[in-house]
XYZ file of C-alpha atoms in Angstrom:
307
model
C -80.323 137.989 -9.387
C -80.535 134.836 -7.537
C -81.439 132.051 -10.298
C -85.169 131.269 -9.332
C -86.133 134.440 -10.158
C -86.569 132.870 -13.391
C -88.925 129.774 -12.608
C -90.886 132.088 -9.811
C -91.596 134.450 -12.909
C -92.562 131.199 -15.140
C -95.393 130.293 -12.747
C -97.107 133.282 -12.491
C -96.719 133.398 -15.968
C -94.260 136.374 -16.881
C -91.296 135.654 -19.667
C -88.280 136.980 -18.450
C -85.337 138.295 -20.615
C -82.682 138.428 -18.448
C -79.582 139.876 -19.485
C -76.931 140.979 -16.304
C -74.148 142.006 -19.297
C -76.113 144.943 -20.204
C -74.741 147.437 -19.744
C -76.537 151.464 -19.230
C -75.160 152.818 -22.167
C -76.950 149.635 -24.062
C -80.548 149.784 -22.422
C -81.533 151.691 -23.304
C -81.981 150.176 -27.360
C -82.950 146.200 -25.144
C -86.297 148.532 -24.618
C -86.906 149.764 -27.954
C -86.515 146.381 -28.861
C -89.374 144.333 -27.213
C -92.575 146.030 -26.469
C -91.427 144.813 -23.130
C -94.619 145.297 -19.653
C -91.698 145.664 -17.232
C -88.649 146.222 -16.364
C -86.259 145.423 -13.082
C -83.231 146.528 -11.539
C -80.817 146.528 -9.174
C -79.117 149.398 -7.683
C -76.557 150.490 -10.443
C -78.643 151.259 -13.706
C -80.510 154.890 -13.374
C -84.334 154.814 -14.426
C -84.495 158.356 -16.099
C -87.415 159.808 -17.722
C -84.979 159.576 -21.340
C -84.832 155.622 -20.227
C -88.677 155.054 -20.514
C -89.047 157.094 -23.289
C -87.502 153.787 -25.069
C -90.465 151.681 -23.280
C -93.632 153.181 -24.454
C -95.281 150.224 -23.391
C -93.653 149.421 -19.909
C -96.161 149.557 -16.808
C -93.945 148.691 -13.933
C -90.160 148.469 -12.802
C -89.631 146.606 -10.301
C -86.314 147.222 -7.505
C -84.953 144.148 -6.973
C -83.826 145.867 -3.091
C -85.583 148.085 -1.117
C -83.919 151.504 -1.687
C -85.281 153.396 -5.170
C -82.920 156.713 -4.619
C -81.821 155.059 -8.783
C -85.636 155.339 -10.332
C -86.911 159.000 -10.439
C -90.714 158.614 -9.366
C -92.467 161.670 -11.099
C -90.676 159.980 -14.363
C -92.844 157.222 -13.941
C -95.787 158.824 -12.163
C -96.035 160.853 -15.175
C -96.363 158.201 -18.159
C -98.295 155.793 -15.677
C -95.789 153.042 -15.038
C -95.544 152.198 -11.519
C -93.012 151.599 -9.023
C -92.862 147.982 -6.741
C -89.622 147.593 -4.617
C -88.209 144.793 -2.287
C -87.838 146.438 1.762
C -89.323 142.924 2.785
C -87.081 141.131 1.183
C -84.145 142.364 3.070
C -85.761 143.329 6.321
C -84.593 140.927 8.265
C -80.829 141.291 6.798
C -80.802 144.748 8.109
C -82.099 144.568 11.829
C -79.640 141.602 12.608
C -77.022 143.271 10.903
C -77.699 146.736 13.180
C -77.545 144.601 16.194
C -74.667 143.349 15.190
C -73.042 146.283 14.164
C -74.230 148.021 17.575
C -72.495 145.337 19.553
C -69.590 145.915 17.115
C -69.763 149.223 18.188
C -70.166 148.845 21.771
C -67.834 146.053 22.726
C -64.726 147.438 20.344
C -64.928 144.195 18.511
C -63.512 145.115 14.910
C -60.291 147.014 16.925
C -59.468 143.829 19.515
C -59.621 141.426 17.025
C -56.965 143.414 15.158
C -55.135 144.067 18.473
C -55.113 140.487 19.118
C -53.981 139.676 15.343
C -51.155 142.140 16.389
C -49.559 140.381 18.693
C -51.487 142.526 22.146
C -53.740 141.950 24.478
C -55.470 144.752 25.741
C -58.337 144.276 27.985
C -58.822 147.364 29.527
C -57.887 149.040 26.716
C -61.632 147.088 25.287
C -63.409 147.316 27.992
C -67.134 147.530 26.223
C -70.579 149.534 26.627
C -73.634 146.837 26.951
C -76.944 147.568 25.301
C -79.407 146.489 28.415
C -80.254 150.014 29.612
C -79.456 152.285 27.196
C -81.706 154.632 25.119
C -81.873 153.631 21.077
C -83.085 156.317 18.617
C -84.269 155.815 15.358
C -84.162 158.005 12.769
C -86.643 156.728 10.033
C -89.524 153.788 11.018
C -90.352 151.401 7.834
C -89.679 148.223 7.230
C -85.809 148.706 8.409
C -86.479 150.455 11.846
C -88.937 148.564 12.898
C -86.896 145.187 11.779
C -83.958 146.502 14.162
C -86.832 147.170 16.887
C -87.441 144.182 17.121
C -84.627 142.431 17.625
C -83.604 144.644 20.140
C -86.699 143.760 22.828
C -85.106 141.198 24.334
C -81.911 143.628 25.595
C -83.938 145.689 27.831
C -83.513 148.894 26.121
C -85.613 151.697 25.543
C -86.269 151.993 21.261
C -87.330 155.079 20.593
C -87.542 155.437 16.625
C -88.722 159.750 14.897
C -90.781 159.253 10.952
C -91.521 162.243 9.103
C -94.530 160.405 7.772
C -97.959 161.485 10.204
C -98.585 157.376 8.948
C -95.945 155.886 10.388
C -97.777 152.902 12.005
C -96.454 152.774 15.857
C -95.470 149.099 17.354
C -95.188 147.149 20.505
C -91.156 147.572 19.934
C -90.703 151.222 19.654
C -92.296 154.952 20.683
C -92.786 157.266 18.119
C -90.964 160.639 19.629
C -90.823 163.569 18.151
C -86.986 164.529 16.522
C -86.809 166.740 19.673
C -87.477 164.271 22.254
C -84.752 161.997 20.468
C -82.028 164.213 21.172
C -82.944 165.517 24.229
C -82.898 160.905 25.546
C -81.415 159.170 23.016
C -78.082 157.577 23.415
C -77.142 156.150 20.323
C -78.531 157.140 17.099
C -79.336 154.444 14.042
C -80.165 155.517 10.928
C -82.977 154.078 8.343
C -84.577 156.934 6.675
C -84.062 156.504 2.430
C -82.020 158.811 0.498
C -83.736 161.510 -1.156
C -82.676 165.224 -2.209
C -84.725 166.187 0.835
C -82.803 163.074 2.981
C -78.866 164.997 1.934
C -77.110 165.166 4.688
C -79.783 164.936 7.416
C -77.582 164.023 9.444
C -75.441 167.125 9.715
C -73.378 169.543 12.180
C -76.787 170.729 13.468
C -78.699 167.665 15.007
C -75.140 165.745 15.703
C -74.618 168.312 18.059
C -77.816 168.978 19.271
C -77.890 165.712 21.271
C -77.461 165.582 24.869
C -75.923 162.727 25.577
C -72.894 161.708 23.565
C -73.828 159.167 21.268
C -72.983 156.366 19.231
C -74.148 156.249 15.826
C -74.834 153.264 13.120
C -75.815 154.238 9.506
C -76.729 150.877 7.619
C -79.684 152.751 5.048
C -77.545 155.299 2.477
C -73.572 157.492 3.103
C -75.563 160.473 1.401
C -78.022 160.602 4.810
C -74.950 161.814 6.738
C -72.254 164.540 6.847
C -69.002 162.252 6.925
C -67.265 165.933 7.196
C -69.851 166.938 10.848
C -69.478 162.871 12.099
C -65.245 163.634 11.954
C -65.869 166.943 13.826
C -67.936 165.428 15.928
C -65.911 162.420 16.491
C -62.679 164.555 17.819
C -65.170 166.421 19.928
C -66.182 163.065 21.708
C -69.786 163.535 21.548
C -69.703 161.035 19.405
C -68.224 158.160 20.962
C -68.338 156.251 18.170
C -69.582 154.700 14.359
C -70.950 151.552 12.903
C -70.657 152.937 9.332
C -72.167 150.269 5.947
C -72.088 152.700 4.499
C -70.489 156.309 2.735
C -70.944 159.310 1.263
C -69.253 157.305 -2.490
C -68.998 153.968 -1.900
C -66.886 153.874 -5.118
C -63.706 154.733 -3.481
C -61.367 154.647 -5.945
C -63.409 157.664 -7.749
C -63.536 160.004 -4.124
C -62.436 163.041 -4.735
C -59.502 165.045 -2.588
C -62.119 166.442 0.347
C -64.235 163.242 0.365
C -60.521 161.048 0.533
C -59.482 162.932 3.408
C -62.648 162.574 5.483
C -62.679 159.100 5.092
C -58.898 158.786 6.077
C -59.442 160.879 8.927
C -62.982 158.140 9.417
C -60.671 155.061 8.907
C -57.464 157.126 11.896
C -60.408 156.184 14.493
C -60.017 152.911 16.402
C -63.627 153.849 17.186
C -65.158 153.787 13.980
C -66.280 150.244 12.209
C -66.867 149.956 8.785
C -68.573 147.666 6.522
C -68.708 147.864 2.212
C -72.958 148.307 2.484
C -73.212 144.305 3.842
C -76.490 144.549 6.046
C -79.276 143.534 3.877
C -76.795 141.362 1.688
C -77.832 137.183 2.659
C -77.891 134.753 1.014
C -81.297 134.267 2.907
C -82.128 137.639 1.453
C -80.803 137.660 -1.553
C -83.591 134.599 -3.190
C -86.380 136.808 -0.572
C -86.374 139.811 -2.770
C -87.227 137.691 -5.732
C -90.145 136.067 -3.832
C -91.092 139.523 -2.803
C -91.319 140.836 -6.404
C -92.414 137.873 -8.267
C -96.169 138.555 -5.462
C -95.519 142.445 -5.852
C -95.868 141.660 -9.974
C -98.261 138.714 -9.207
C -100.367 141.036 -7.897
C -100.312 144.136 -10.190
C -101.056 142.407 -12.904
C -104.624 140.824 -11.547
C -105.248 143.618 -9.993
C -104.238 145.309 -14.119
C -105.656 142.500 -15.810
C -107.160 143.291 -19.148
């Protein structure tokens, strides 16, 4: 965590035991050793019913970031523990990054850079596409999708968004549409949905084939929401024109299965694919802002449950 965290929590009367040195195996004993009110985690620790049993005094779990796929929300609800997370902390970082990833894919920036470094000056081969006039489709219109849409507003493009949540609020930056309409009209597809069992491979072969136009695809969400093997096949057919991937199905590259390795090799061999190492929401500003968001939410929780 950003080193500002202890002072921020102290200002709202919360004492912090900061233990980033703990391994996952050591966390249960650490929880059992103190009557902690709260537990703060990033993405590596899985919060399960078994872990929660070691912290019977817990009232809240704070996830320092947006995604909560490492946390069993049903297990928290069963013991009346509130989940707090901080998508507001890195939404701006993700929105800006998605624009950069889109431009990199459409304008061949990564490929052109590699070629110039190799002594090649290929202007015509790197003639790109403009964002202006394109129809950009977003799957997921929460904090991240909205942040991306706001930043697209100056490009002269049309932004469509699909979200399965009936309470998803529209705004002036995107038009909410059905998934079918999105498939009919979009020329770019950007993913902004969380990972869950229901969203595993939500973007699969059938969904990709259902797009009327060849598309560029961006994923700054979670790797597991996209079937990468299906992406390889659709890149080969030209139905997907290019892809920008900030996340992978398995980001621990040393542990790839043979099938995952073959899929990643195929993607790496495609000059129209751009990779980044899950850095969409990872900036110096968001690192600090996540502390601010969580401190505010913890403070609000404590005020609501005073006494």
